[in-house]
Every structure is written in structure tokens, then in C-alpha cells.
PDB file of N, CA, C and O in Angstrom:
ATOM      1  N   MET A   1       0.864  -1.054  -0.006  1.00 86.00           N
ATOM      2  CA  MET A   1       0.100   0.027   0.110  1.00 86.00           C
ATOM      3  C   MET A   1       0.891   1.308   0.100  1.00 86.00           C
ATOM      4  O   MET A   1       1.741   1.504   0.757  1.00 86.00           O
ATOM      5  N   THR A   2       0.583   2.135  -0.889  1.00 94.00           N
ATOM      6  CA  THR A   2       1.508   3.374  -1.045  1.00 94.00           C
ATOM      7  C   THR A   2       0.931   4.406  -0.096  1.00 94.00           C
ATOM      8  O   THR A   2      -0.134   4.288   0.593  1.00 94.00           O
ATOM      9  N   LYS A   3       1.780   5.430   0.214  1.00 94.00           N
ATOM     10  CA  LYS A   3       1.383   6.528   1.156  1.00 94.00           C
ATOM     11  C   LYS A   3       0.113   7.120   0.617  1.00 94.00           C
ATOM     12  O   LYS A   3      -0.646   7.574   1.624  1.00 94.00           O
ATOM     13  N   LYS A   4       0.013   7.276  -0.538  1.00 97.00           N
ATOM     14  CA  LYS A   4      -1.201   7.970  -1.168  1.00 97.00           C
ATOM     15  C   LYS A   4      -2.478   7.134  -0.914  1.00 97.00           C
ATOM     16  O   LYS A   4      -3.530   7.678  -0.608  1.00 97.00           O
ATOM     17  N   ASP A   5      -2.294   5.786  -1.099  1.00 95.00           N
ATOM     18  CA  ASP A   5      -3.371   4.967  -0.715  1.00 95.00           C
ATOM     19  C   ASP A   5      -3.799   5.041   0.817  1.00 95.00           C
ATOM     20  O   ASP A   5      -4.935   4.984   1.144  1.00 95.00           O
ATOM     21  N   ILE A   6      -2.817   5.124   1.762  1.00 95.00           N
ATOM     22  CA  ILE A   6      -2.981   5.227   3.157  1.00 95.00           C
ATOM     23  C   ILE A   6      -3.761   6.474   3.445  1.00 95.00           C
ATOM     24  O   ILE A   6      -4.710   6.561   4.249  1.00 95.00           O
ATOM     25  N   GLU A   7      -3.123   7.465   2.985  1.00 96.00           N
ATOM     26  CA  GLU A   7      -3.967   8.867   3.102  1.00 96.00           C
ATOM     27  C   GLU A   7      -5.411   8.940   2.583  1.00 96.00           C
ATOM     28  O   GLU A   7      -6.122   9.363   3.449  1.00 96.00           O
ATOM     29  N   ARG A   8      -5.530   8.180   1.552  1.00 97.00           N
ATOM     30  CA  ARG A   8      -6.819   8.148   0.977  1.00 97.00           C
ATOM     31  C   ARG A   8      -7.737   7.521   1.960  1.00 97.00           C
ATOM     32  O   ARG A   8      -8.902   7.853   2.185  1.00 97.00           O
ATOM     33  N   ASN A   9      -7.271   6.222   2.257  1.00 96.00           N
ATOM     34  CA  ASN A   9      -8.014   5.385   3.151  1.00 96.00           C
ATOM     35  C   ASN A   9      -8.379   6.045   4.606  1.00 96.00           C
ATOM     36  O   ASN A   9      -9.509   5.913   5.038  1.00 96.00           O
ATOM     37  N   LYS A  10      -7.390   6.862   5.079  1.00 96.00           N
ATOM     38  CA  LYS A  10      -7.650   7.514   6.406  1.00 96.00           C
ATOM     39  C   LYS A  10      -8.625   8.518   6.183  1.00 96.00           C
ATOM     40  O   LYS A  10      -9.581   8.593   6.995  1.00 96.00           O
ATOM     41  N   LYS A  11      -8.736   9.374   5.119  1.00 97.00           N
ATOM     42  CA  LYS A  11      -9.737  10.296   4.876  1.00 97.00           C
ATOM     43  C   LYS A  11     -11.068   9.586   4.709  1.00 97.00           C
ATOM     44  O   LYS A  11     -12.080  10.138   5.141  1.00 97.00           O
ATOM     45  N   LEU A  12     -11.090   8.571   3.896  1.00 97.00           N
ATOM     46  CA  LEU A  12     -12.396   7.768   3.814  1.00 97.00           C
ATOM     47  C   LEU A  12     -13.000   7.208   5.222  1.00 97.00           C
ATOM     48  O   LEU A  12     -14.086   7.288   5.486  1.00 97.00           O
ATOM     49  N   MET A  13     -11.984   6.796   5.976  1.00 97.00           N
ATOM     50  CA  MET A  13     -12.537   6.190   7.299  1.00 97.00           C
ATOM     51  C   MET A  13     -12.999   7.520   8.251  1.00 97.00           C
ATOM     52  O   MET A  13     -13.948   7.391   8.886  1.00 97.00           O
ATOM     53  N   GLU A  14     -12.232   8.398   8.150  1.00 97.00           N
ATOM     54  CA  GLU A  14     -12.692   9.896   9.022  1.00 97.00           C
ATOM     55  C   GLU A  14     -14.039  10.119   8.495  1.00 97.00           C
ATOM     56  O   GLU A  14     -15.101  10.468   9.272  1.00 97.00           O
ATOM     57  N   TYR A  15     -14.423  10.076   7.183  1.00 98.00           N
ATOM     58  CA  TYR A  15     -15.664  10.420   6.656  1.00 98.00           C
ATOM     59  C   TYR A  15     -16.758   9.469   7.079  1.00 98.00           C
ATOM     60  O   TYR A  15     -17.721   9.820   7.540  1.00 98.00           O
ATOM     61  N   ALA A  16     -16.486   8.211   7.033  1.00 97.00           N
ATOM     62  CA  ALA A  16     -17.455   7.216   7.489  1.00 97.00           C
ATOM     63  C   ALA A  16     -17.638   7.284   8.988  1.00 97.00           C
ATOM     64  O   ALA A  16     -18.772   7.127   9.415  1.00 97.00           O
ATOM     65  N   ILE A  17     -16.699   7.566   9.806  1.00 97.00           N
ATOM     66  CA  ILE A  17     -16.825   7.774  11.148  1.00 97.00           C
ATOM     67  C   ILE A  17     -17.723   8.915  11.441  1.00 97.00           C
ATOM     68  O   ILE A  17     -18.741   8.950  12.267  1.00 97.00           O
ATOM     69  N   HIS A  18     -17.288  10.047  10.794  1.00 97.00           N
ATOM     70  CA  HIS A  18     -18.164  11.256  11.069  1.00 97.00           C
ATOM     71  C   HIS A  18     -19.608  11.140  10.639  1.00 97.00           C
ATOM     72  O   HIS A  18     -20.575  11.498  11.222  1.00 97.00           O
ATOM     73  N   THR A  19     -19.748  10.425   9.410  1.00 97.00           N
ATOM     74  CA  THR A  19     -21.023  10.154   9.052  1.00 97.00           C
ATOM     75  C   THR A  19     -22.077   9.411   9.958  1.00 97.00           C
ATOM     76  O   THR A  19     -23.158   9.717  10.270  1.00 97.00           O
ATOM     77  N   ASN A  20     -21.411   8.415  10.620  1.00 97.00           N
ATOM     78  CA  ASN A  20     -21.912   7.553  11.573  1.00 97.00           C
ATOM     79  C   ASN A  20     -22.391   8.322  12.709  1.00 97.00           C
ATOM     80  O   ASN A  20     -23.321   8.015  13.544  1.00 97.00           O
ATOM     81  N   GLU A  21     -21.285   9.239  13.207  1.00 97.00           N
ATOM     82  CA  GLU A  21     -21.689  10.108  14.283  1.00 97.00           C
ATOM     83  C   GLU A  21     -22.791  11.001  14.136  1.00 97.00           C
ATOM     84  O   GLU A  21     -23.555  11.174  15.098  1.00 97.00           O
ATOM     85  N   LEU A  22     -22.901  11.469  12.973  1.00 97.00           N
ATOM     86  CA  LEU A  22     -24.083  12.319  12.725  1.00 97.00           C
ATOM     87  C   LEU A  22     -25.457  11.658  12.792  1.00 97.00           C
ATOM     88  O   LEU A  22     -26.475  12.278  13.164  1.00 97.00           O
ATOM     89  N   GLU A  23     -25.325  10.344  12.541  1.00 97.00           N
ATOM     90  CA  GLU A  23     -26.568   9.500  12.782  1.00 97.00           C
ATOM     91  C   GLU A  23     -26.756   8.980  14.071  1.00 97.00           C
ATOM     92  O   GLU A  23     -27.753   8.263  14.308  1.00 97.00           O
ATOM     93  N   GLY A  24     -25.885   9.477  15.092  1.00 97.00           N
ATOM     94  CA  GLY A  24     -25.952   9.099  16.480  1.00 97.00           C
ATOM     95  C   GLY A  24     -25.128   8.161  17.132  1.00 97.00           C
ATOM     96  O   GLY A  24     -25.219   7.917  18.335  1.00 97.00           O
ATOM     97  N   HIS A  25     -24.409   7.668  16.195  1.00 96.00           N
ATOM     98  CA  HIS A  25     -23.421   6.470  16.875  1.00 96.00           C
ATOM     99  C   HIS A  25     -22.345   7.158  17.670  1.00 96.00           C
ATOM    100  O   HIS A  25     -21.752   8.163  17.277  1.00 96.00           O
ATOM    101  N   VAL A  26     -21.916   6.678  18.660  1.00 97.00           N
ATOM    102  CA  VAL A  26     -20.820   7.330  19.513  1.00 97.00           C
ATOM    103  C   VAL A  26     -19.677   6.273  19.489  1.00 97.00           C
ATOM    104  O   VAL A  26     -19.773   5.153  19.766  1.00 97.00           O
ATOM    105  N   PHE A  27     -18.444   6.838  18.963  1.00 96.00           N
ATOM    106  CA  PHE A  27     -17.254   5.983  18.956  1.00 96.00           C
ATOM    107  C   PHE A  27     -16.476   6.381  20.036  1.00 96.00           C
ATOM    108  O   PHE A  27     -16.201   7.608  20.485  1.00 96.00           O
ATOM    109  N   THR A  28     -15.776   5.467  20.697  1.00 97.00           N
ATOM    110  CA  THR A  28     -14.863   5.597  21.770  1.00 97.00           C
ATOM    111  C   THR A  28     -13.461   5.849  21.098  1.00 97.00           C
ATOM    112  O   THR A  28     -13.352   5.591  19.830  1.00 97.00           O
ATOM    113  N   GLU A  29     -12.466   6.472  21.770  1.00 97.00           N
ATOM    114  CA  GLU A  29     -11.221   6.753  21.149  1.00 97.00           C
ATOM    115  C   GLU A  29     -10.579   5.424  20.827  1.00 97.00           C
ATOM    116  O   GLU A  29      -9.856   5.214  19.718  1.00 97.00           O
ATOM    117  N   GLU A  30     -10.852   4.289  21.578  1.00 96.00           N
ATOM    118  CA  GLU A  30     -10.449   3.025  21.220  1.00 96.00           C
ATOM    119  C   GLU A  30     -11.090   2.557  19.910  1.00 96.00           C
ATOM    120  O   GLU A  30     -10.378   1.943  18.987  1.00 96.00           O
ATOM    121  N   ASP A  31     -12.376   2.746  19.720  1.00 95.00           N
ATOM    122  CA  ASP A  31     -13.018   2.394  18.480  1.00 95.00           C
ATOM    123  C   ASP A  31     -12.314   3.042  17.418  1.00 95.00           C
ATOM    124  O   ASP A  31     -12.005   2.492  16.151  1.00 95.00           O
ATOM    125  N   ILE A  32     -11.923   4.304  17.361  1.00 96.00           N
ATOM    126  CA  ILE A  32     -11.489   5.055  16.329  1.00 96.00           C
ATOM    127  C   ILE A  32     -10.029   4.748  15.935  1.00 96.00           C
ATOM    128  O   ILE A  32      -9.644   4.551  14.854  1.00 96.00           O
ATOM    129  N   GLU A  33      -9.185   4.374  17.066  1.00 97.00           N
ATOM    130  CA  GLU A  33      -7.866   3.864  16.812  1.00 97.00           C
ATOM    131  C   GLU A  33      -7.919   2.584  16.003  1.00 97.00           C
ATOM    132  O   GLU A  33      -7.086   2.341  15.195  1.00 97.00           O
ATOM    133  N   PHE A  34      -8.905   1.661  16.456  1.00 96.00           N
ATOM    134  CA  PHE A  34      -9.073   0.347  15.773  1.00 96.00           C
ATOM    135  C   PHE A  34      -9.262   0.497  14.380  1.00 96.00           C
ATOM    136  O   PHE A  34      -8.733  -0.068  13.491  1.00 96.00           O
ATOM    137  N   LEU A  35     -10.325   1.453  14.085  1.00 96.00           N
ATOM    138  CA  LEU A  35     -10.792   1.688  12.790  1.00 96.00           C
ATOM    139  C   LEU A  35      -9.686   2.246  11.739  1.00 96.00           C
ATOM    140  O   LEU A  35      -9.403   1.821  10.726  1.00 96.00           O
ATOM    141  N   MET A  36      -8.879   3.205  12.531  1.00 96.00           N
ATOM    142  CA  MET A  36      -7.789   3.793  11.657  1.00 96.00           C
ATOM    143  C   MET A  36      -6.694   2.866  11.573  1.00 96.00           C
ATOM    144  O   MET A  36      -5.881   3.034  10.439  1.00 96.00           O
ATOM    145  N   SER A  37      -6.374   1.908  12.369  1.00 96.00           N
ATOM    146  CA  SER A  37      -5.291   0.780  12.197  1.00 96.00           C
ATOM    147  C   SER A  37      -5.590   0.071  10.866  1.00 96.00           C
ATOM    148  O   SER A  37      -4.797  -0.250  10.239  1.00 96.00           O
ATOM    149  N   VAL A  38      -6.852  -0.182  10.624  1.00 96.00           N
ATOM    150  CA  VAL A  38      -7.212  -0.974   9.468  1.00 96.00           C
ATOM    151  C   VAL A  38      -7.148   0.014   8.195  1.00 96.00           C
ATOM    152  O   VAL A  38      -6.465  -0.316   7.241  1.00 96.00           O
ATOM    153  N   ALA A  39      -7.435   1.157   8.377  1.00 96.00           N
ATOM    154  CA  ALA A  39      -7.366   2.253   7.156  1.00 96.00           C
ATOM    155  C   ALA A  39      -5.811   2.392   6.851  1.00 96.00           C
ATOM    156  O   ALA A  39      -5.487   2.672   5.740  1.00 96.00           O
ATOM    157  N   GLU A  40      -4.943   2.367   8.001  1.00 95.00           N
ATOM    158  CA  GLU A  40      -3.633   2.591   7.664  1.00 95.00           C
ATOM    159  C   GLU A  40      -2.859   1.374   7.390  1.00 95.00           C
ATOM    160  O   GLU A  40      -1.634   1.403   6.924  1.00 95.00           O
ATOM    161  N   GLY A  41      -3.467   0.319   7.339  1.00 94.00           N
ATOM    162  CA  GLY A  41      -2.878  -1.070   6.705  1.00 94.00           C
ATOM    163  C   GLY A  41      -2.112  -1.754   7.815  1.00 94.00           C
ATOM    164  O   GLY A  41      -1.345  -2.647   7.510  1.00 94.00           O
ATOM    165  N   LYS A  42      -2.287  -1.306   9.038  1.00 96.00           N
ATOM    166  CA  LYS A  42      -1.545  -1.944  10.091  1.00 96.00           C
ATOM    167  C   LYS A  42      -2.301  -3.410  10.392  1.00 96.00           C
ATOM    168  O   LYS A  42      -1.748  -4.273  11.164  1.00 96.00           O
ATOM    169  N   MET A  43      -3.482  -3.607   9.942  1.00 95.00           N
ATOM    170  CA  MET A  43      -4.112  -4.732  10.207  1.00 95.00           C
ATOM    171  C   MET A  43      -5.275  -4.903   9.006  1.00 95.00           C
ATOM    172  O   MET A  43      -5.658  -3.911   8.386  1.00 95.00           O
ATOM    173  N   THR A  44      -5.293  -6.080   8.608  1.00 94.00           N
ATOM    174  CA  THR A  44      -6.078  -6.475   7.533  1.00 94.00           C
ATOM    175  C   THR A  44      -7.560  -6.441   8.017  1.00 94.00           C
ATOM    176  O   THR A  44      -7.874  -6.652   9.197  1.00 94.00           O
ATOM    177  N   VAL A  45      -8.394  -6.152   6.824  1.00 93.00           N
ATOM    178  CA  VAL A  45      -9.907  -6.198   7.363  1.00 93.00           C
ATOM    179  C   VAL A  45     -10.256  -7.573   7.737  1.00 93.00           C
ATOM    180  O   VAL A  45     -11.160  -7.657   8.757  1.00 93.00           O
ATOM    181  N   GLU A  46      -9.698  -8.778   7.284  1.00 96.00           N
ATOM    182  CA  GLU A  46      -9.891  -9.978   7.849  1.00 96.00           C
ATOM    183  C   GLU A  46      -9.588 -10.040   9.245  1.00 96.00           C
ATOM    184  O   GLU A  46     -10.409 -10.710  10.125  1.00 96.00           O
ATOM    185  N   GLU A  47      -8.554  -9.706   9.759  1.00 96.00           N
ATOM    186  CA  GLU A  47      -8.007  -9.731  11.066  1.00 96.00           C
ATOM    187  C   GLU A  47      -9.010  -8.809  11.826  1.00 96.00           C
ATOM    188  O   GLU A  47      -9.288  -9.229  13.031  1.00 96.00           O
ATOM    189  N   ALA A  48      -9.410  -7.815  11.454  1.00 95.00           N
ATOM    190  CA  ALA A  48     -10.399  -6.907  12.200  1.00 95.00           C
ATOM    191  C   ALA A  48     -11.695  -7.445  12.355  1.00 95.00           C
ATOM    192  O   ALA A  48     -12.217  -7.379  13.538  1.00 95.00           O
ATOM    193  N   ILE A  49     -12.160  -8.221  11.358  1.00 95.00           N
ATOM    194  CA  ILE A  49     -13.274  -8.852  11.427  1.00 95.00           C
ATOM    195  C   ILE A  49     -13.267  -9.945  12.654  1.00 95.00           C
ATOM    196  O   ILE A  49     -14.255 -10.073  13.459  1.00 95.00           O
ATOM    197  N   LYS A  50     -12.269 -10.727  12.559  1.00 95.00           N
ATOM    198  CA  LYS A  50     -12.081 -11.875  13.612  1.00 95.00           C
ATOM    199  C   LYS A  50     -11.899 -11.198  15.049  1.00 95.00           C
ATOM    200  O   LYS A  50     -12.594 -11.806  16.007  1.00 95.00           O
ATOM    201  N   ILE A  51     -11.456 -10.140  15.146  1.00 94.00           N
ATOM    202  CA  ILE A  51     -11.462  -9.458  16.490  1.00 94.00           C
ATOM    203  C   ILE A  51     -12.789  -9.075  16.856  1.00 94.00           C
ATOM    204  O   ILE A  51     -13.174  -9.099  18.114  1.00 94.00           O
ATOM    205  N   VAL A  52     -13.383  -8.216  16.044  1.00 92.00           N
ATOM    206  CA  VAL A  52     -14.877  -7.861  16.247  1.00 92.00           C
ATOM    207  C   VAL A  52     -15.893  -9.014  16.667  1.00 92.00           C
ATOM    208  O   VAL A  52     -16.466  -8.962  17.557  1.00 92.00           O
ATOM    209  N   LEU A  53     -15.647 -10.102  15.930  1.00 94.00           N
ATOM    210  CA  LEU A  53     -16.616 -11.245  16.186  1.00 94.00           C
ATOM    211  C   LEU A  53     -16.287 -11.803  17.595  1.00 94.00           C
ATOM    212  O   LEU A  53     -17.034 -12.442  18.123  1.00 94.00           O
ATOM    213  N   LYS A  54     -15.000 -11.829  18.007  1.00 92.00           N
ATOM    214  CA  LYS A  54     -14.723 -12.281  19.419  1.00 92.00           C
ATOM    215  C   LYS A  54     -15.268 -11.525  20.552  1.00 92.00           C
ATOM    216  O   LYS A  54     -15.299 -11.977  21.586  1.00 92.00           O
ATOM    217  N   LYS A  55     -15.488 -10.329  20.263  1.00 77.00           N
ATOM    218  CA  LYS A  55     -16.156  -9.443  21.301  1.00 77.00           C
ATOM    219  C   LYS A  55     -17.417  -9.803  21.717  1.00 77.00           C
ATOM    220  O   LYS A  55     -18.272 -10.110  21.065  1.00 77.00           O
TER     221      LYS A  55
END
């Protein structure tokens, strides 16, 4: 993943988070860090799904 891809993904994730907050969802700092780690490529979507399903 290039730096340009990472920046694009981060902006898209920020938009998705903001949109959900406008609809009433409340994200914790932990939630935002988790989502941004996926957007930044630190974790794959598959890994994130496994973590979420375990909660």
C-alpha cells in the first residue's frame, strides 16, 4: 500500500466515522484507533473482523 493509498483510506475512514456520528453512533477513542489501524494498513480487514466477532 502506498502512502497515497493510506492517506486516501484514512480520509475515507474519517468520513465514515463522521457520517455515523451524525446519525447518532458514539465511537470511543479505542474504536477510532481500531478503525484507523485498518485504514492505515496496520491490520487487514479479515483480522479486524475476527477481533470484532470475538467481542
